[in-house]
mmCIF file of C-alpha atoms in Angstrom:
data_model
loop_
_atom_site.group_PDB
_atom_site.id
_atom_site.type_symbol
_atom_site.label_atom_id
_atom_site.label_comp_id
_atom_site.label_asym_id
_atom_site.label_seq_id
_atom_site.Cartn_x
_atom_site.Cartn_y
_atom_site.Cartn_z
ATOM 1 C CA MET A 1 0.323 10.722 -50.842
ATOM 2 C CA ASP A 2 -3.204 10.985 -49.106
ATOM 3 C CA ASP A 3 -3.503 6.904 -49.299
ATOM 4 C CA LYS A 4 0.397 6.903 -47.264
ATOM 5 C CA ILE A 5 -0.868 9.530 -44.822
ATOM 6 C CA ILE A 6 -4.348 7.536 -44.369
ATOM 7 C CA ASN A 7 -2.064 4.281 -43.961
ATOM 8 C CA THR A 8 0.200 5.974 -41.759
ATOM 9 C CA LEU A 9 -2.111 7.193 -39.232
ATOM 10 C CA THR A 10 -4.019 4.143 -39.455
ATOM 11 C CA ASP A 11 -1.192 1.782 -38.446
ATOM 12 C CA LYS A 12 -0.320 4.488 -35.915
ATOM 13 C CA VAL A 13 -3.971 4.416 -34.392
ATOM 14 C CA ASN A 14 -3.570 0.690 -34.079
ATOM 15 C CA GLU A 15 -0.596 0.851 -32.189
ATOM 16 C CA LEU A 16 -2.159 2.778 -29.794
ATOM 17 C CA LEU A 17 -5.159 0.631 -29.303
ATOM 18 C CA GLU A 18 -2.982 -2.495 -29.055
ATOM 19 C CA ARG A 19 -0.857 -0.514 -26.509
ATOM 20 C CA TYR A 20 -3.662 0.644 -24.860
ATOM 21 C CA ASN A 21 -5.471 -3.002 -24.293
ATOM 22 C CA GLU A 22 -2.108 -4.247 -23.089
ATOM 23 C CA LEU A 23 -1.858 -1.548 -20.595
ATOM 24 C CA CYS A 24 -5.641 -2.097 -19.689
ATOM 25 C CA GLU A 25 -4.667 -5.875 -19.217
ATOM 26 C CA ALA A 26 -1.870 -4.970 -17.172
ATOM 27 C CA ASN A 27 -3.741 -2.607 -14.668
ATOM 28 C CA GLU A 28 -6.498 -5.377 -14.312
ATOM 29 C CA ASN A 29 -3.979 -7.685 -13.560
ATOM 30 C CA LEU A 30 -2.161 -5.068 -10.855
ATOM 31 C CA ARG A 31 -5.950 -4.537 -9.673
ATOM 32 C CA ASN A 32 -6.453 -7.898 -8.951
ATOM 33 C CA GLU A 33 -2.838 -8.325 -7.167
ATOM 34 C CA LEU A 34 -3.852 -5.645 -5.255
ATOM 35 C CA VAL A 35 -7.062 -7.258 -4.096
ATOM 36 C CA SER A 36 -4.920 -10.331 -3.499
ATOM 37 C CA VAL A 37 -2.414 -8.668 -1.145
ATOM 38 C CA ARG A 38 -4.799 -6.477 0.777
ATOM 39 C CA ALA A 39 -6.473 -9.775 1.761
ATOM 40 C CA GLN A 40 -3.329 -11.352 2.747
ATOM 41 C CA ASN A 41 -2.705 -8.086 4.492
ATOM 42 C CA GLU A 42 -5.787 -8.178 6.444
ATOM 43 C CA ALA A 43 -5.518 -11.880 7.220
ATOM 44 C CA ARG A 44 -2.052 -11.457 8.461
ATOM 45 C CA GLY A 45 -3.499 -8.814 10.925
ATOM 46 C CA ASN A 46 -5.955 -10.809 12.254
ATOM 47 C CA GLU A 47 -3.438 -13.356 12.793
ATOM 48 C CA ILE A 48 -1.107 -11.155 14.600
ATOM 49 C CA SER A 49 -4.106 -9.586 16.648
ATOM 50 C CA ARG A 50 -4.912 -13.370 17.835
ATOM 51 C CA LEU A 51 -1.310 -14.120 18.689
ATOM 52 C CA GLU A 52 -0.698 -10.730 20.552
ATOM 53 C CA GLU A 53 -4.180 -11.777 22.423
ATOM 54 C CA ALA A 54 -2.921 -15.565 23.249
ATOM 55 C CA LEU A 55 0.782 -13.698 24.565
ATOM 56 C CA ARG A 56 -1.557 -11.447 26.594
ATOM 57 C CA SER A 57 -3.380 -14.392 27.995
ATOM 58 C CA LYS A 58 -0.130 -16.311 28.588
ATOM 59 C CA ASN A 59 1.504 -13.475 30.465
ATOM 60 C CA LEU A 60 -1.527 -13.125 32.713
ATOM 61 C CA VAL A 61 -1.359 -16.737 33.317
ATOM 62 C CA SER A 62 2.314 -16.380 34.264
ATOM 63 C CA GLU A 63 1.802 -13.303 36.368
ATOM 64 C CA ASP A 64 -0.652 -15.225 38.295
ATOM 65 C CA ILE A 65 1.616 -18.408 38.877
ATOM 66 C CA THR A 66 4.562 -15.909 39.719
ATOM 67 C CA ARG A 67 2.008 -14.303 42.485
ATOM 68 C CA LYS A 68 0.817 -17.680 43.959
ATOM 69 C CA ILE A 69 4.722 -18.823 44.296
ATOM 70 C CA GLU A 70 5.827 -15.431 45.828
ATOM 71 C CA ALA A 71 2.884 -16.295 47.981
ATOM 72 C CA VAL A 72 3.615 -19.943 48.987
ATOM 73 C CA LEU A 73 7.204 -18.616 49.310
ATOM 74 C CA GLY A 74 6.213 -15.402 51.462
ATOM 75 C CA LYS A 75 7.440 -12.710 49.354
#
């Protein structure tokens, strides 16, 4: 009877250890994915900032050209 209990407990502990190891691996994979996604997010944020700055610069040029045309037209 005791052997059956010990074997059952041993099996359960082994199952728990296997599941624990699977979860640790899944957790590590998720952690790596999170690091990657954060890096992608930062790169996109930097690209957005660069594009916003380029757009502001082009808007300033357009406004300057508009002012010059209006000055020539006497408006």
